[in-house]
Short mmCIF file of C-alpha atoms in Angstrom, two decimals:
data_model
loop_
_atom_site.label_atom_id
_atom_site.label_comp_id
_atom_site.label_asym_id
_atom_site.label_seq_id
_atom_site.Cartn_x
_atom_site.Cartn_y
_atom_site.Cartn_z
CA MET S 953 105.84 113.03 140.58
CA VAL S 954 104.73 109.42 140.70
CA LYS S 955 101.88 108.70 143.11
CA ILE S 956 101.27 105.69 145.34
CA LYS S 957 98.16 103.78 146.33
CA LEU S 958 98.29 101.63 149.45
CA CYS S 959 95.68 98.94 149.01
CA GLY S 960 93.94 96.37 151.18
CA LEU S 961 93.34 98.58 154.21
CA HIS S 962 90.63 96.94 156.29
CA THR S 963 91.00 98.01 159.92
CA LEU S 964 90.95 101.32 161.76
CA ALA S 965 94.60 100.63 162.67
CA ASP S 966 95.38 100.47 158.92
CA ILE S 967 93.66 103.82 158.43
CA ASP S 968 95.61 105.37 161.31
CA LYS S 969 98.82 104.19 159.66
CA ALA S 970 97.74 105.59 156.28
CA ASN S 971 96.93 108.92 157.89
CA GLN S 972 100.50 109.00 159.25
CA VAL S 973 102.10 107.92 155.96
CA GLN S 974 99.99 110.12 153.62
CA PRO S 975 99.78 108.01 150.44
CA ASP S 976 98.03 109.54 147.44
CA PHE S 977 95.23 106.93 147.52
CA VAL S 978 94.08 104.05 149.70
CA GLY S 979 92.29 100.95 148.48
CA LEU S 980 89.36 99.20 150.15
CA VAL S 981 88.72 95.69 148.84
CA PHE S 982 85.05 94.80 148.42
CA ALA S 983 85.87 91.46 146.75
CA PRO S 984 86.33 88.14 148.60
CA SER S 985 89.75 88.37 150.23
CA SER S 986 91.42 88.29 153.63
CA ARG S 987 91.30 92.10 153.32
CA GLN S 988 87.62 92.32 152.29
CA VAL S 989 85.41 95.04 153.78
CA ASP S 990 81.65 95.44 153.65
CA LEU S 991 79.86 98.72 153.15
CA ALA S 992 79.41 99.42 156.88
CA THR S 993 83.11 98.80 157.55
CA ALA S 994 84.11 100.93 154.57
CA ARG S 995 82.00 103.76 155.96
CA ARG S 996 83.74 103.55 159.37
CA LEU S 997 87.15 103.43 157.72
CA THR S 998 86.59 106.38 155.40
CA GLN S 999 85.13 108.46 158.23
CA ALA S 1000 88.48 108.03 160.02
CA LEU S 1001 90.55 108.58 156.85
CA ASP S 1002 92.24 111.93 156.25
CA PRO S 1003 89.76 113.61 153.86
CA THR S 1004 92.59 114.62 151.51
CA ILE S 1005 93.30 110.94 150.71
CA PRO S 1006 90.86 109.50 148.13
CA ALA S 1007 89.53 105.98 148.74
CA VAL S 1008 89.41 103.51 145.87
CA GLY S 1009 86.89 100.66 145.96
CA VAL S 1010 88.30 97.41 144.57
CA PHE S 1011 85.77 95.06 142.92
CA VAL S 1012 86.20 91.73 141.14
CA GLY S 1013 83.43 90.70 138.76
CA ALA S 1014 80.83 92.61 140.80
CA ASP S 1015 77.49 93.55 139.31
CA LEU S 1016 76.49 97.13 138.65
CA LYS S 1017 74.19 97.29 141.70
CA THR S 1018 76.99 96.28 144.10
CA VAL S 1019 79.43 98.84 142.73
CA LEU S 1020 76.86 101.62 142.70
CA ALA S 1021 75.89 100.90 146.32
CA ALA S 1022 79.42 101.83 147.43
CA VAL S 1023 79.47 104.86 145.13
CA GLN S 1024 76.09 106.12 146.34
CA ALA S 1025 77.13 105.62 149.98
CA GLN S 1026 79.96 108.06 149.18
CA VAL S 1027 82.64 105.86 150.77
CA ILE S 1028 84.80 105.73 147.62
CA GLN S 1029 85.94 108.27 145.07
CA LEU S 1030 87.23 105.84 142.42
CA VAL S 1031 86.37 102.28 141.35
CA GLN S 1032 89.08 99.72 140.53
CA TYR S 1033 87.48 96.88 138.58
CA TYR S 1034 88.85 93.41 137.78
CA GLY S 1035 87.02 91.37 135.14
CA SER S 1036 84.63 92.11 132.29
CA LEU S 1037 83.02 95.47 132.83
CA PRO S 1038 79.24 95.37 133.37
CA PRO S 1039 77.30 97.18 130.65
CA ASP S 1040 76.80 100.87 131.44
CA LEU S 1041 79.20 100.77 134.45
CA ILE S 1042 81.46 103.55 133.22
CA ASN S 1043 78.54 105.77 132.22
CA GLN S 1044 76.86 105.25 135.62
CA LEU S 1045 80.10 106.01 137.46
CA HIS S 1046 80.66 109.17 135.46
CA GLN S 1047 77.13 110.33 136.29
CA HIS S 1048 78.20 110.13 139.96
CA HIS S 1049 81.53 111.90 139.20
CA VAL S 1050 83.46 108.72 140.00
CA GLN S 1051 86.29 107.52 137.78
CA LEU S 1052 87.03 103.95 136.72
CA ILE S 1053 90.35 102.17 136.99
CA GLN S 1054 90.13 99.20 134.63
CA VAL S 1055 92.47 96.37 135.64
CA VAL S 1056 93.93 94.50 132.67
CA GLN S 1057 96.72 92.11 131.83
CA THR S 1058 97.04 93.13 128.17
CA THR S 1059 96.42 96.30 126.16
CA GLU S 1060 93.76 94.47 124.10
CA GLU S 1061 91.43 94.42 127.12
CA ILE S 1062 91.32 98.21 127.57
CA ASP S 1063 87.92 99.90 127.31
CA PRO S 1064 88.43 103.30 125.66
CA ALA S 1065 85.98 104.90 128.13
CA ALA S 1066 88.01 103.84 131.21
CA ASP S 1067 89.64 106.74 133.02
CA TYR S 1068 92.74 104.82 134.12
CA VAL S 1069 94.33 101.53 133.17
CA MET S 1070 95.97 99.34 135.81
CA PHE S 1071 98.30 96.58 134.70
CA ASP S 1072 98.32 93.76 137.24
CA ALA S 1073 99.97 90.68 135.82
CA SER S 1074 99.08 88.62 138.89
CA ARG S 1075 95.38 89.63 139.03
CA GLY S 1076 95.51 90.74 142.66
CA ARG S 1077 97.73 87.95 143.96
CA GLY S 1078 100.69 90.24 144.72
CA GLN S 1079 103.15 88.47 142.43
CA ALA S 1080 105.65 90.59 140.55
CA PRO S 1081 106.13 89.79 136.85
CA THR S 1082 109.41 88.23 135.80
CA GLN S 1083 110.14 91.58 134.17
CA PHE S 1084 108.30 94.87 134.09
CA GLU S 1085 106.96 95.88 130.69
CA ALA S 1086 106.63 99.43 129.38
CA HIS S 1087 103.32 100.31 127.73
CA HIS S 1088 102.60 103.24 125.45
CA LEU S 1089 99.12 104.37 126.35
CA ALA S 1090 96.99 107.43 125.87
CA LYS S 1091 95.50 106.75 129.31
CA THR S 1092 96.95 107.23 132.76
CA GLU S 1093 98.69 104.02 133.79
CA ILE S 1094 98.75 102.43 137.21
CA LEU S 1095 101.16 99.57 137.92
CA SER S 1096 100.34 96.80 140.38
CA GLY S 1097 101.37 93.26 141.16
CA GLY S 1098 104.16 92.41 143.55
CA ILE S 1099 105.46 95.95 144.01
CA THR S 1100 107.76 96.26 147.03
CA LEU S 1101 110.41 98.65 148.31
CA THR S 1102 113.07 96.51 146.61
CA ASN S 1103 111.59 96.67 143.10
CA VAL S 1104 109.57 99.90 142.97
CA ARG S 1105 112.45 102.03 141.65
CA GLU S 1106 113.07 99.57 138.78
CA ALA S 1107 109.34 99.31 138.04
CA VAL S 1108 108.95 103.09 137.82
CA ALA S 1109 112.10 103.44 135.67
CA ILE S 1110 110.86 100.88 133.13
CA VAL S 1111 107.10 101.52 133.07
CA ASN S 1112 106.93 105.20 134.07
CA PRO S 1113 103.44 104.82 135.56
CA ALA S 1114 101.48 107.70 137.05
CA VAL S 1115 100.67 105.57 140.10
CA VAL S 1116 102.07 102.43 141.73
CA ASP S 1117 99.76 100.22 143.76
CA VAL S 1118 101.11 98.29 146.74
CA SER S 1119 99.28 95.92 149.09
CA SER S 1120 101.08 92.84 150.38
CA GLY S 1121 104.43 94.60 149.84
CA VAL S 1122 103.69 96.83 152.86
CA GLU S 1123 102.70 94.03 155.24
CA THR S 1124 104.41 91.97 157.90
CA ASN S 1125 102.70 88.68 158.76
CA GLY S 1126 99.57 89.76 156.86
CA GLN S 1127 99.21 93.08 158.70
CA LYS S 1128 99.91 96.56 157.37
CA ASP S 1129 103.29 97.72 158.70
CA VAL S 1130 103.68 101.48 159.10
CA THR S 1131 107.44 101.34 158.44
CA LYS S 1132 106.93 99.33 155.25
CA MET S 1133 104.13 101.74 154.24
CA GLN S 1134 106.26 104.83 154.81
CA ALA S 1135 109.42 103.71 152.99
CA PRO S 1136 107.94 103.09 149.51
CA THR S 1137 105.66 106.13 149.87
CA ASP S 1138 108.65 108.37 150.53
CA LEU S 1139 110.68 106.74 147.76
CA VAL S 1140 107.91 106.96 145.16
CA HIS S 1141 107.30 110.62 145.97
CA GLN S 1142 110.98 111.30 145.20
CA LEU S 1143 110.87 109.60 141.78
#
């Protein structure tokens, strides 16, 4: 069964919706964004989150200290990292029993120590590629970038990822929409 991560949750209302929908993961964005959360907000959100849903912290070019602060606060269970990985990041995460999702655009960027590889052609801008591309990896693959209810079936058929990641594709006017969250979650769980 393919899993789904609903990303960019940043309000308690978003968490309530996720608790209703029951995705496999939720994403909390610690990077500058309209969906950015700080550590105190992340703590409030994860305290309200169904404990069976792991929270993923999304970081862009953050230093080791910033990432580890969220890990040590125990508000996230995985780290999704955009950009060049800081030295010793993966080792430090593994010491805290936290896995790394390395976000890449090409297979050449993959660090062999990463636990998961996420392909995001738009680098977090929510733009779908002109065509989805299948990769043959030894690592678990996550697909992101412009995934919506209208293209998720095609994306899964071509790429066969373990997880699809959706953010803006489950929003209406910049707000998480419970109906748009539920539909792709149900569909992905059937694939």
